[in-house]
Amino acid sequence: MNTNLESIIPLLNKNLKIIQRSDYFNFSIDSLLISEFVNIQKNTKKILDLGTGNAAIPLFLSKKTSARIYGIEIQEISYNLALRNININNLNDQIYIIYDNMKNYLKYFNKGFFDIIISNPPFFKINENVKFLNNLEQLSIARHEVEIDLDELIKISSELVKDRGYFYLVHRADRLSEILNILQKYKFEAKKIKFCYTTKYKNAKIVLIEAIKNGKSGLTILPPLIINKENGEYTDEVLKMFE
C-alpha cells in the first residue's frame, strides 16, 4: 500500500471517515445519491453493493439501517481500502467485503439471498469516451465496462435478489432506454425513476432507478433533483443529504 497517495477525510457530515487514494477511483456524489435514494424497510436483513470500491455506499447505508451489508470488489487495493474504512468506522460487525469478480457470485451466495441489491457501476461502454480510458488500468475499470457490462450486472442482480426484492441503480440518463430493456429481460419492473440535473438549465445527467424483481407494472417518475445552483454551489436539497 502506497500511503503517500492516501488521504483520510470525513465522509461528508455523517460522523464517518473514509480513506482514499489519489490514483484510484474515489467516491463521488453518485454514491451519495443512490444511498439516499434507497428505501430500506424494517424487515430488510441483507443488502449487497456490487462493485463496492472503497465501500462508500456501505458506509452511507450503515447510517440508515442495521441490516447486514455486503460488497464485492474486483480490485485488490480498493478492496483493502474498503476493509480499512470499515475498520476505522467500527463497522466490522455489519459490513462484509468480498475480493473477487462479481461473476463468481455463486461461490459466496445462494440465489435469492438478498433483499436489496445496489450498484454504481462503470458508466461507459468500452468504445465510449475513449479519452477517459486511463493509462492507470484501475481507473479504466472503474469508469468503463472492462470487467462487467450492464447486461451481466443486471443478470447477476436478478439471480441474487429475492422474489419481490429491490434493485437500485445509478447510471447515465442517456442510457435509460437500454437500462429499462435489460431490466425487463431479467424480470425486473422499474417502479421509481428520479432524474438528476447538474443545473436546472441542463439536460438530465444521472438517473436513479428502483426496480422490483417480478414486480407489478406501474412506474412513478419522481420530482427532479437539481444538484448545483447557477453559482456552482450545491442546492439545499443536496446539502441536506450531506447531514
Short mmCIF file of N, CA, C and O in Angstrom, two decimals, residues 125 150 154 171-185 190 193 195 207 209:
data_model
loop_
_atom_site.label_atom_id
_atom_site.label_comp_id
_atom_site.label_asym_id
_atom_site.label_seq_id
_atom_site.Cartn_x
_atom_site.Cartn_y
_atom_site.Cartn_z
N LYS A 125 -19.42 2.35 -22.05
CA LYS A 125 -19.04 1.17 -22.79
C LYS A 125 -17.58 1.29 -23.22
O LYS A 125 -17.01 2.39 -23.23
N LEU A 150 -23.37 -3.88 -18.53
CA LEU A 150 -24.65 -3.64 -17.89
C LEU A 150 -25.54 -4.87 -17.90
O LEU A 150 -26.22 -5.18 -16.90
N ILE A 154 -26.95 -6.67 -14.40
CA ILE A 154 -28.37 -6.82 -14.07
C ILE A 154 -28.76 -8.29 -13.98
O ILE A 154 -29.59 -8.68 -13.14
N HIS A 171 -27.05 5.56 -12.83
CA HIS A 171 -26.41 5.44 -14.13
C HIS A 171 -26.61 6.72 -14.94
O HIS A 171 -27.21 7.70 -14.46
N ARG A 172 -26.12 6.71 -16.16
CA ARG A 172 -26.28 7.84 -17.06
C ARG A 172 -27.71 7.91 -17.59
O ARG A 172 -28.26 6.90 -18.02
N ALA A 173 -28.27 9.11 -17.57
CA ALA A 173 -29.65 9.27 -18.05
C ALA A 173 -29.79 8.92 -19.52
O ALA A 173 -30.83 8.41 -19.94
N ASP A 174 -28.73 9.14 -20.31
CA ASP A 174 -28.85 8.87 -21.74
C ASP A 174 -28.81 7.38 -22.07
O ASP A 174 -28.97 7.01 -23.24
N ARG A 175 -28.63 6.52 -21.09
CA ARG A 175 -28.70 5.07 -21.30
C ARG A 175 -29.98 4.47 -20.73
O ARG A 175 -30.11 3.26 -20.60
N LEU A 176 -30.95 5.32 -20.38
CA LEU A 176 -32.15 4.84 -19.70
C LEU A 176 -32.92 3.82 -20.53
O LEU A 176 -33.37 2.80 -20.00
N SER A 177 -33.10 4.08 -21.82
CA SER A 177 -33.85 3.14 -22.65
C SER A 177 -33.22 1.75 -22.63
O SER A 177 -33.90 0.73 -22.46
N GLU A 178 -31.90 1.71 -22.76
CA GLU A 178 -31.17 0.45 -22.70
C GLU A 178 -31.34 -0.23 -21.35
O GLU A 178 -31.57 -1.44 -21.26
N ILE A 179 -31.24 0.56 -20.29
CA ILE A 179 -31.36 0.02 -18.93
C ILE A 179 -32.74 -0.62 -18.73
O ILE A 179 -32.86 -1.73 -18.21
N LEU A 180 -33.79 0.07 -19.15
CA LEU A 180 -35.15 -0.45 -18.96
C LEU A 180 -35.36 -1.74 -19.73
O LEU A 180 -36.02 -2.68 -19.23
N ASN A 181 -34.81 -1.81 -20.92
CA ASN A 181 -34.93 -3.05 -21.71
C ASN A 181 -34.24 -4.22 -21.02
O ASN A 181 -34.78 -5.34 -20.98
N ILE A 182 -33.06 -3.97 -20.48
CA ILE A 182 -32.33 -5.05 -19.81
C ILE A 182 -33.02 -5.45 -18.51
O ILE A 182 -33.09 -6.63 -18.16
N LEU A 183 -33.55 -4.48 -17.79
CA LEU A 183 -34.29 -4.80 -16.57
C LEU A 183 -35.44 -5.76 -16.86
O LEU A 183 -35.63 -6.77 -16.17
N GLN A 184 -36.21 -5.47 -17.89
CA GLN A 184 -37.33 -6.35 -18.23
C GLN A 184 -36.85 -7.72 -18.70
O GLN A 184 -37.50 -8.73 -18.42
N LYS A 185 -35.72 -7.74 -19.39
CA LYS A 185 -35.15 -9.01 -19.84
C LYS A 185 -34.90 -9.94 -18.67
O LYS A 185 -35.07 -11.17 -18.78
N ALA A 190 -39.28 -1.68 -13.41
CA ALA A 190 -38.90 -0.37 -12.87
C ALA A 190 -40.11 0.25 -12.17
O ALA A 190 -41.22 0.29 -12.72
N ILE A 193 -38.27 6.27 -10.84
CA ILE A 193 -37.15 6.87 -11.56
C ILE A 193 -37.02 8.33 -11.12
O ILE A 193 -38.03 9.05 -11.02
N PHE A 195 -34.64 11.71 -12.07
CA PHE A 195 -33.60 12.32 -12.90
C PHE A 195 -32.85 13.38 -12.10
O PHE A 195 -33.45 14.15 -11.34
N VAL A 207 -29.47 9.25 -13.70
CA VAL A 207 -30.80 8.72 -13.36
C VAL A 207 -30.66 7.71 -12.23
O VAL A 207 -29.71 6.92 -12.19
N ILE A 209 -32.72 4.64 -10.33
CA ILE A 209 -33.79 3.71 -10.66
C ILE A 209 -34.01 2.73 -9.52
O ILE A 209 -33.06 2.16 -8.98
#
